[in-house]
Amino acid sequence: SGSQACGETGAGRMTEPGEIAAAVAALARKGSTGDGLLAGKTVLVTAGPTREAIDPVRYITNRSSGKMGFAVAAAAAAEGAKVILVAGPVSLPDPRDVEIHRVVSAEQMYETTHAMLGGAHIFIAAAAVSDYRPVNVSVQKIKKVEGEEGMTLELTRSPDILASVAARPDAPFTVGFAAETNDVREYALQKLERKNVDMIIANRVGTDCGFDCDENTVEVYWPGGEQSFPMASKTTLAHDLVRLIAARYATERGGTEPAPSLIRMRDQSRT
Ligand code: PMT
């Protein structure tokens, strides 16, 4: 479903060739192993921008289209995971076999993510969350002030969803993205450490790459390792990233263990 060559929108759009190829590859793997790489696992993904209201007609946002996060969610589902997608305001159709929760602001994305996280094995934060939001949201449209050329908008930090998930005692295997225009490796490694995540996907962004395009290239870092992914469609890249995440998860968490929250629940039920 989506926009079509004839100009109409709706059912009938051909699935992207990369997505078809990846789905066939996942099926072939399932055929040989009996399961996808993430069968029995729950994966929570955030995607898209957030929108921070200034007044009823204006907001602060960014250029994220949600394509990368939606592709990651679809790839995890193709690998057999139960996938929960928390998406900011984007115009993409719901991915197949994915439970989607659409939100608008960083605050809503934070609340929904934490509400849905219990029992998740892997968390992947692909969303471009607004770092700042207006302190006061005007209930009426803000009017120009006669004789004043400037205007000051007071902003405050939004909650950091990724860092707050990584800080939970039942934290899943946590993967962040780092969108940077410069010093990409250095800033990404700083985020890996500061946000205390298991893996960081460094994404060079600018007016011509990263945001709102169909292709992407990234470098992935984790404690003691790194891997480069050359330019590819976001669909193909997402499948490659999900395979790496599944492999790192299996190494770090044993692959077959239930999420820590379930382990705790079992321990509590014994006492
Ligand atoms: O959506 P597309 O158009 O396909 O573009 C894809 C993308 C460029 C948005 C994506 O690949 C990407 O890089 N996403 C992360 C964007 C971002 O906000 O990066 P950051 O370096 O500012 O944030 C670091 C990490 O912290 C991210 O995982 C982000 O989701 C998370 N974060 C940031 C701030 C905040 N308040 N809460 C968060 O969870």
mmCIF file of C-alpha atoms and ligand atoms in Angstrom:
data_model
loop_
_atom_site.group_PDB
_atom_site.id
_atom_site.type_symbol
_atom_site.label_atom_id
_atom_site.label_comp_id
_atom_site.label_asym_id
_atom_site.label_seq_id
_atom_site.Cartn_x
_atom_site.Cartn_y
_atom_site.Cartn_z
ATOM 1 C CA SER A 1 0.000 0.000 0.000
ATOM 2 C CA GLY A 2 1.256 3.522 -0.741
ATOM 3 C CA SER A 3 1.676 6.047 -3.546
ATOM 4 C CA GLN A 4 1.422 4.571 -7.031
ATOM 5 C CA ALA A 5 2.665 5.413 -10.529
ATOM 6 C CA CYS A 6 -0.813 6.525 -11.623
ATOM 7 C CA GLY A 7 -0.780 9.193 -8.911
ATOM 8 C CA GLU A 8 -3.263 7.482 -6.609
ATOM 9 C CA THR A 9 -2.536 6.232 -3.093
ATOM 10 C CA GLY A 10 -3.748 2.926 -1.680
ATOM 11 C CA ALA A 11 -3.480 -0.839 -1.937
ATOM 12 C CA GLY A 12 -1.593 -2.145 -4.969
ATOM 13 C CA ARG A 13 1.854 -0.580 -4.636
ATOM 14 C CA MET A 14 4.609 -3.075 -5.357
ATOM 15 C CA THR A 15 6.758 -3.921 -2.336
ATOM 16 C CA GLU A 16 10.318 -2.561 -2.720
ATOM 17 C CA PRO A 17 12.536 -5.135 -4.515
ATOM 18 C CA GLY A 18 15.061 -5.018 -1.647
ATOM 19 C CA GLU A 19 12.293 -5.826 0.825
ATOM 20 C CA ILE A 20 11.113 -8.768 -1.317
ATOM 21 C CA ALA A 21 14.682 -10.097 -1.610
ATOM 22 C CA ALA A 22 15.238 -9.761 2.148
ATOM 23 C CA ALA A 23 11.922 -11.473 2.936
ATOM 24 C CA VAL A 24 12.825 -14.369 0.602
ATOM 25 C CA ALA A 25 16.259 -14.636 2.235
ATOM 26 C CA ALA A 26 14.622 -14.674 5.699
ATOM 27 C CA LEU A 27 12.198 -17.381 4.535
ATOM 28 C CA ALA A 28 15.069 -19.436 3.139
ATOM 29 C CA ARG A 29 16.894 -19.116 6.488
ATOM 30 C CA LYS A 30 13.725 -20.123 8.330
ATOM 31 C CA GLY A 31 13.468 -23.104 5.983
ATOM 32 C CA SER A 32 16.996 -24.247 6.797
ATOM 33 C CA THR A 33 17.033 -23.487 10.534
ATOM 34 C CA GLY A 34 13.339 -23.827 11.341
ATOM 35 C CA ASP A 35 13.205 -20.253 12.649
ATOM 36 C CA GLY A 36 14.218 -16.627 12.036
ATOM 37 C CA LEU A 37 17.245 -15.217 13.876
ATOM 38 C CA LEU A 38 14.926 -13.402 16.315
ATOM 39 C CA ALA A 39 12.170 -16.001 16.695
ATOM 40 C CA GLY A 40 10.703 -15.811 20.201
ATOM 41 C CA LYS A 41 12.207 -12.371 20.846
ATOM 42 C CA THR A 42 10.437 -9.051 21.337
ATOM 43 C CA VAL A 43 12.029 -6.010 19.711
ATOM 44 C CA LEU A 44 10.907 -2.435 20.413
ATOM 45 C CA VAL A 45 11.881 0.208 17.838
ATOM 46 C CA THR A 46 11.418 3.999 17.862
ATOM 47 C CA ALA A 47 11.254 5.822 14.522
ATOM 48 C CA GLY A 48 10.631 9.181 12.925
ATOM 49 C CA PRO A 49 10.819 12.700 14.313
ATOM 50 C CA THR A 50 8.937 14.178 17.234
ATOM 51 C CA ARG A 51 6.926 17.377 17.060
ATOM 52 C CA GLU A 52 7.086 19.866 19.925
ATOM 53 C CA ALA A 53 4.222 22.347 19.950
ATOM 54 C CA ILE A 54 4.888 26.086 20.222
ATOM 55 C CA ASP A 55 1.255 27.070 19.799
ATOM 56 C CA PRO A 56 -1.780 25.486 18.039
ATOM 57 C CA VAL A 57 -0.291 26.099 14.581
ATOM 58 C CA ARG A 58 3.501 25.916 15.004
ATOM 59 C CA TYR A 59 5.984 23.313 16.194
ATOM 60 C CA ILE A 60 9.674 22.351 16.356
ATOM 61 C CA THR A 61 10.701 19.215 14.483
ATOM 62 C CA ASN A 62 13.429 17.796 12.202
ATOM 63 C CA ARG A 63 13.825 16.148 8.803
ATOM 64 C CA SER A 64 13.447 12.493 9.846
ATOM 65 C CA SER A 65 11.046 10.610 7.548
ATOM 66 C CA GLY A 66 10.893 7.441 9.669
ATOM 67 C CA LYS A 67 12.163 5.314 6.747
ATOM 68 C CA MET A 68 15.205 3.933 8.595
ATOM 69 C CA GLY A 69 13.273 2.995 11.748
ATOM 70 C CA PHE A 70 10.360 1.480 9.808
ATOM 71 C CA ALA A 71 12.823 -0.588 7.738
ATOM 72 C CA VAL A 72 14.517 -1.833 10.932
ATOM 73 C CA ALA A 73 11.126 -2.788 12.410
ATOM 74 C CA ALA A 74 10.138 -4.677 9.229
ATOM 75 C CA ALA A 75 13.522 -6.450 9.119
ATOM 76 C CA ALA A 76 13.210 -7.589 12.743
ATOM 77 C CA ALA A 77 9.698 -8.902 12.006
ATOM 78 C CA ALA A 78 11.056 -10.768 8.942
ATOM 79 C CA GLU A 79 13.548 -12.444 11.308
ATOM 80 C CA GLY A 80 10.663 -13.787 13.385
ATOM 81 C CA ALA A 81 10.585 -11.203 16.218
ATOM 82 C CA LYS A 82 7.452 -9.771 17.778
ATOM 83 C CA VAL A 83 7.999 -6.098 16.916
ATOM 84 C CA ILE A 84 6.557 -3.038 18.637
ATOM 85 C CA LEU A 85 7.137 0.211 16.752
ATOM 86 C CA VAL A 86 6.712 3.585 18.451
ATOM 87 C CA ALA A 87 6.577 6.100 15.612
ATOM 88 C CA GLY A 88 6.575 9.882 15.566
ATOM 89 C CA PRO A 89 4.528 11.796 12.974
ATOM 90 C CA VAL A 90 5.448 10.299 9.576
ATOM 91 C CA SER A 91 3.441 9.565 6.454
ATOM 92 C CA LEU A 92 4.593 5.957 6.030
ATOM 93 C CA PRO A 93 2.068 3.090 5.975
ATOM 94 C CA ASP A 94 2.060 0.542 8.831
ATOM 95 C CA PRO A 95 4.749 -2.115 8.247
ATOM 96 C CA ARG A 96 3.467 -5.691 7.955
ATOM 97 C CA ASP A 97 3.472 -7.911 11.075
ATOM 98 C CA VAL A 98 4.387 -5.001 13.357
ATOM 99 C CA GLU A 99 2.404 -3.561 16.299
ATOM 100 C CA ILE A 100 2.549 0.187 15.760
ATOM 101 C CA HIS A 101 1.882 3.025 18.229
ATOM 102 C CA ARG A 102 1.812 6.479 16.672
ATOM 103 C CA VAL A 103 2.806 9.424 18.873
ATOM 104 C CA VAL A 104 3.589 13.093 18.324
ATOM 105 C CA SER A 105 5.855 14.584 21.007
ATOM 106 C CA ALA A 106 9.043 13.424 22.753
ATOM 107 C CA GLU A 107 7.088 13.202 26.011
ATOM 108 C CA GLN A 108 4.519 10.866 24.378
ATOM 109 C CA MET A 109 7.284 8.773 22.771
ATOM 110 C CA TYR A 110 8.980 8.453 26.174
ATOM 111 C CA GLU A 111 5.732 7.407 27.941
ATOM 112 C CA THR A 112 4.694 4.931 25.216
ATOM 113 C CA THR A 113 8.159 3.382 24.956
ATOM 114 C CA HIS A 114 8.383 2.730 28.696
ATOM 115 C CA ALA A 115 4.774 1.466 28.816
ATOM 116 C CA MET A 116 5.489 -1.083 26.034
ATOM 117 C CA LEU A 117 9.018 -2.087 27.082
ATOM 118 C CA GLY A 118 8.329 -4.756 29.718
ATOM 119 C CA GLY A 119 9.646 -8.113 28.487
ATOM 120 C CA ALA A 120 11.374 -6.664 25.406
ATOM 121 C CA HIS A 121 14.683 -8.356 24.589
ATOM 122 C CA ILE A 122 16.054 -5.671 22.269
ATOM 123 C CA PHE A 123 15.455 -1.897 22.050
ATOM 124 C CA ILE A 124 16.495 0.007 18.907
ATOM 125 C CA ALA A 125 16.225 3.825 19.038
ATOM 126 C CA ALA A 126 16.126 5.056 15.437
ATOM 127 C CA ALA A 127 13.893 8.051 16.196
ATOM 128 C CA ALA A 128 15.172 11.607 15.853
ATOM 129 C CA VAL A 129 13.741 12.872 19.131
ATOM 130 C CA SER A 130 13.690 16.646 19.580
ATOM 131 C CA ASP A 131 16.380 17.436 22.116
ATOM 132 C CA TYR A 132 14.517 20.578 23.211
ATOM 133 C CA ARG A 133 10.875 21.613 23.538
ATOM 134 C CA PRO A 134 9.210 24.923 24.396
ATOM 135 C CA VAL A 135 8.835 25.564 28.130
ATOM 136 C CA ASN A 136 5.373 27.066 27.591
ATOM 137 C CA VAL A 137 2.931 25.992 24.877
ATOM 138 C CA SER A 138 0.621 28.875 24.028
ATOM 139 C CA VAL A 139 -3.049 27.871 23.826
ATOM 140 C CA GLN A 140 -3.655 30.635 21.297
ATOM 141 C CA LYS A 141 -1.695 31.473 18.142
ATOM 142 C CA ILE A 142 1.232 33.707 19.135
ATOM 143 C CA LYS A 143 0.784 37.130 17.520
ATOM 144 C CA LYS A 144 3.541 39.380 16.208
ATOM 145 C CA VAL A 145 4.345 42.259 18.539
ATOM 146 C CA GLU A 146 4.210 45.625 16.766
ATOM 147 C CA GLY A 147 7.636 47.287 16.747
ATOM 148 C CA GLU A 148 9.601 44.178 17.866
ATOM 149 C CA GLU A 149 11.816 42.516 15.232
ATOM 150 C CA GLY A 150 12.970 39.616 17.378
ATOM 151 C CA MET A 151 11.299 36.930 19.433
ATOM 152 C CA THR A 152 12.703 34.675 22.161
ATOM 153 C CA LEU A 153 11.440 31.150 22.632
ATOM 154 C CA GLU A 154 12.444 29.497 25.908
ATOM 155 C CA LEU A 155 13.293 25.807 25.472
ATOM 156 C CA THR A 156 13.927 22.972 27.897
ATOM 157 C CA ARG A 157 15.506 19.527 27.395
ATOM 158 C CA SER A 158 13.234 16.659 26.340
ATOM 159 C CA PRO A 159 13.523 13.371 28.245
ATOM 160 C CA ASP A 160 16.287 11.124 26.820
ATOM 161 C CA ILE A 161 14.407 7.948 25.887
ATOM 162 C CA LEU A 162 17.467 5.899 24.930
ATOM 163 C CA ALA A 163 19.468 6.730 28.067
ATOM 164 C CA SER A 164 16.429 6.130 30.295
ATOM 165 C CA VAL A 165 15.827 2.670 28.758
ATOM 166 C CA ALA A 166 19.512 1.747 29.137
ATOM 167 C CA ALA A 167 19.352 2.830 32.811
ATOM 168 C CA ARG A 168 16.423 0.526 33.676
ATOM 169 C CA PRO A 169 17.275 -2.431 35.902
ATOM 170 C CA ASP A 170 15.517 -4.668 33.352
ATOM 171 C CA ALA A 171 17.224 -2.948 30.385
ATOM 172 C CA PRO A 172 16.990 -4.949 27.158
ATOM 173 C CA PHE A 173 19.928 -5.180 24.747
ATOM 174 C CA THR A 174 19.959 -1.497 23.809
ATOM 175 C CA VAL A 175 20.945 -0.048 20.434
ATOM 176 C CA GLY A 176 21.116 3.676 19.693
ATOM 177 C CA PHE A 177 21.740 5.695 16.565
ATOM 178 C CA ALA A 178 24.040 8.729 16.523
ATOM 179 C CA ALA A 179 23.153 11.286 13.861
ATOM 180 C CA GLU A 180 26.166 13.536 13.318
ATOM 181 C CA THR A 181 27.263 16.037 10.675
ATOM 182 C CA ASN A 182 30.965 15.959 11.698
ATOM 183 C CA ASP A 183 33.450 14.044 13.859
ATOM 184 C CA VAL A 184 31.043 11.123 13.463
ATOM 185 C CA ARG A 185 33.210 8.385 14.987
ATOM 186 C CA GLU A 186 34.281 10.481 17.993
ATOM 187 C CA TYR A 187 30.752 11.677 18.842
ATOM 188 C CA ALA A 188 29.258 8.213 18.300
ATOM 189 C CA LEU A 189 31.778 6.609 20.666
ATOM 190 C CA GLN A 190 31.022 9.324 23.235
ATOM 191 C CA LYS A 191 27.295 8.496 22.972
ATOM 192 C CA LEU A 192 27.982 4.750 23.301
ATOM 193 C CA GLU A 193 29.648 5.443 26.639
ATOM 194 C CA ARG A 194 27.547 8.356 27.943
ATOM 195 C CA LYS A 195 24.192 6.693 27.221
ATOM 196 C CA ASN A 196 25.572 3.321 28.405
ATOM 197 C CA VAL A 197 24.166 1.379 25.435
ATOM 198 C CA ASP A 198 25.263 -1.984 24.005
ATOM 199 C CA MET A 199 25.690 -0.724 20.444
ATOM 200 C CA ILE A 200 25.636 2.585 18.562
ATOM 201 C CA ILE A 201 24.913 3.049 14.853
ATOM 202 C CA ALA A 202 26.716 6.161 13.616
ATOM 203 C CA ASN A 203 24.864 7.927 10.819
ATOM 204 C CA ARG A 204 26.456 10.853 8.979
ATOM 205 C CA VAL A 205 23.625 13.284 8.299
ATOM 206 C CA GLY A 206 23.351 16.494 6.321
ATOM 207 C CA THR A 207 21.196 18.043 3.662
ATOM 208 C CA ASP A 208 22.100 15.248 1.207
ATOM 209 C CA CYS A 209 22.391 12.125 3.381
ATOM 210 C CA GLY A 210 20.882 10.247 6.320
ATOM 211 C CA PHE A 211 17.557 12.040 6.707
ATOM 212 C CA ASP A 212 14.616 11.587 4.348
ATOM 213 C CA CYS A 213 16.312 9.600 1.592
ATOM 214 C CA ASP A 214 16.048 5.976 0.476
ATOM 215 C CA GLU A 215 19.690 4.983 0.934
ATOM 216 C CA ASN A 216 22.041 5.129 3.873
ATOM 217 C CA THR A 217 25.538 4.149 5.034
ATOM 218 C CA VAL A 218 26.537 3.678 8.681
ATOM 219 C CA GLU A 219 29.355 2.631 11.014
ATOM 220 C CA VAL A 220 28.412 0.480 13.989
ATOM 221 C CA TYR A 221 30.354 0.462 17.276
ATOM 222 C CA TRP A 222 30.092 -1.714 20.353
ATOM 223 C CA PRO A 223 32.498 -2.300 23.254
ATOM 224 C CA GLY A 224 35.446 -4.049 21.603
ATOM 225 C CA GLY A 225 34.199 -4.027 18.009
ATOM 226 C CA GLU A 226 33.035 -2.091 14.990
ATOM 227 C CA GLN A 227 31.688 -2.730 11.483
ATOM 228 C CA SER A 228 31.087 -0.548 8.411
ATOM 229 C CA PHE A 229 28.026 -0.832 6.213
ATOM 230 C CA PRO A 230 28.404 0.606 2.677
ATOM 231 C CA MET A 231 25.725 2.686 0.951
ATOM 232 C CA ALA A 232 22.606 0.575 0.367
ATOM 233 C CA SER A 233 18.850 0.999 0.375
ATOM 234 C CA LYS A 234 17.537 1.528 3.909
ATOM 235 C CA THR A 235 15.625 -1.750 3.475
ATOM 236 C CA THR A 236 18.754 -3.762 2.677
ATOM 237 C CA LEU A 237 20.791 -1.938 5.325
ATOM 238 C CA ALA A 238 18.113 -2.611 7.943
ATOM 239 C CA HIS A 239 18.264 -6.365 7.275
ATOM 240 C CA ASP A 240 22.076 -6.334 7.592
ATOM 241 C CA LEU A 241 21.864 -4.287 10.821
ATOM 242 C CA VAL A 242 19.242 -6.602 12.308
ATOM 243 C CA ARG A 243 21.441 -9.626 11.547
ATOM 244 C CA LEU A 244 24.373 -7.951 13.347
ATOM 245 C CA ILE A 245 22.165 -6.946 16.284
ATOM 246 C CA ALA A 246 20.835 -10.528 16.556
ATOM 247 C CA ALA A 247 24.406 -11.875 16.568
ATOM 248 C CA ARG A 248 25.585 -9.357 19.215
ATOM 249 C CA TYR A 249 22.466 -10.039 21.302
ATOM 250 C CA ALA A 250 23.169 -13.791 21.154
ATOM 251 C CA THR A 251 26.784 -13.198 22.244
ATOM 252 C CA GLU A 252 25.919 -10.800 25.076
ATOM 253 C CA ARG A 253 22.718 -12.301 26.393
ATOM 254 C CA GLY A 254 23.038 -15.955 25.399
ATOM 255 C CA GLY A 255 20.387 -15.568 22.698
ATOM 256 C CA THR A 256 17.898 -17.928 24.219
ATOM 257 C CA GLU A 257 17.506 -16.303 27.626
ATOM 258 C CA PRO A 258 14.223 -14.539 28.400
ATOM 259 C CA ALA A 259 14.331 -10.773 29.005
ATOM 260 C CA PRO A 260 15.759 -9.796 32.422
ATOM 261 C CA SER A 261 12.338 -8.577 33.575
ATOM 262 C CA LEU A 262 10.940 -12.081 33.060
ATOM 263 C CA ILE A 263 13.868 -13.608 34.935
ATOM 264 C CA ARG A 264 13.138 -11.243 37.836
ATOM 265 C CA MET A 265 9.423 -12.067 37.741
ATOM 266 C CA ARG A 266 10.251 -15.777 37.943
ATOM 267 C CA ASP A 267 12.690 -15.184 40.811
ATOM 268 C CA GLN A 268 10.061 -13.156 42.669
ATOM 269 C CA SER A 269 7.441 -15.857 42.144
ATOM 270 C CA ARG A 270 9.763 -18.345 43.898
ATOM 271 C CA THR A 271 10.010 -16.233 47.070
HETATM 272 O O1 PMT B 1 14.003 8.817 9.524
HETATM 273 P P1 PMT B 1 14.929 8.866 8.300
HETATM 274 O O2 PMT B 1 14.589 10.024 7.382
HETATM 275 O O3 PMT B 1 14.996 7.541 7.584
HETATM 276 O O4 PMT B 1 16.409 9.173 8.846
HETATM 277 C C1 PMT B 1 17.071 8.221 9.616
HETATM 278 C C2 PMT B 1 17.811 8.870 10.804
HETATM 279 C C3 PMT B 1 18.963 9.732 10.262
HETATM 280 C C4 PMT B 1 16.845 9.738 11.633
HETATM 281 C C5 PMT B 1 18.344 7.689 11.697
HETATM 282 O O5 PMT B 1 19.192 6.872 10.954
HETATM 283 C C6 PMT B 1 19.107 8.223 12.906
HETATM 284 O O6 PMT B 1 20.285 8.521 12.857
HETATM 285 N N1 PMT B 1 18.377 8.340 14.049
HETATM 286 C C7 PMT B 1 18.870 8.981 15.272
HETATM 287 C C8 PMT B 1 18.644 10.463 15.170
HETATM 288 C C9 PMT B 1 19.068 11.207 16.423
HETATM 289 O O7 PMT B 1 18.269 11.861 17.026
HETATM 290 O O8 PMT B 1 20.325 11.029 16.795
HETATM 291 P P2 PMT B 1 21.003 11.745 18.090
HETATM 292 O O9 PMT B 1 22.469 11.543 17.874
HETATM 293 O O10 PMT B 1 20.497 13.118 18.289
HETATM 294 O O11 PMT B 1 20.500 10.852 19.291
HETATM 295 C C10 PMT B 1 21.241 9.741 19.791
HETATM 296 C C11 PMT B 1 20.311 8.616 20.178
HETATM 297 O O12 PMT B 1 19.531 9.012 21.315
HETATM 298 C C12 PMT B 1 19.314 8.195 19.113
HETATM 299 O O13 PMT B 1 19.192 6.785 19.175
HETATM 300 C C13 PMT B 1 18.009 8.865 19.522
HETATM 301 O O14 PMT B 1 16.881 8.095 19.137
HETATM 302 C C14 PMT B 1 18.158 8.883 21.048
HETATM 303 N N2 PMT B 1 17.476 9.998 21.719
HETATM 304 C C15 PMT B 1 17.899 11.275 21.538
HETATM 305 C C16 PMT B 1 17.312 12.304 22.240
HETATM 306 C C17 PMT B 1 16.241 12.009 23.120
HETATM 307 N N3 PMT B 1 15.640 12.972 23.802
HETATM 308 N N4 PMT B 1 15.835 10.737 23.271
HETATM 309 C C18 PMT B 1 16.422 9.720 22.583
HETATM 310 O O15 PMT B 1 16.041 8.555 22.719
#
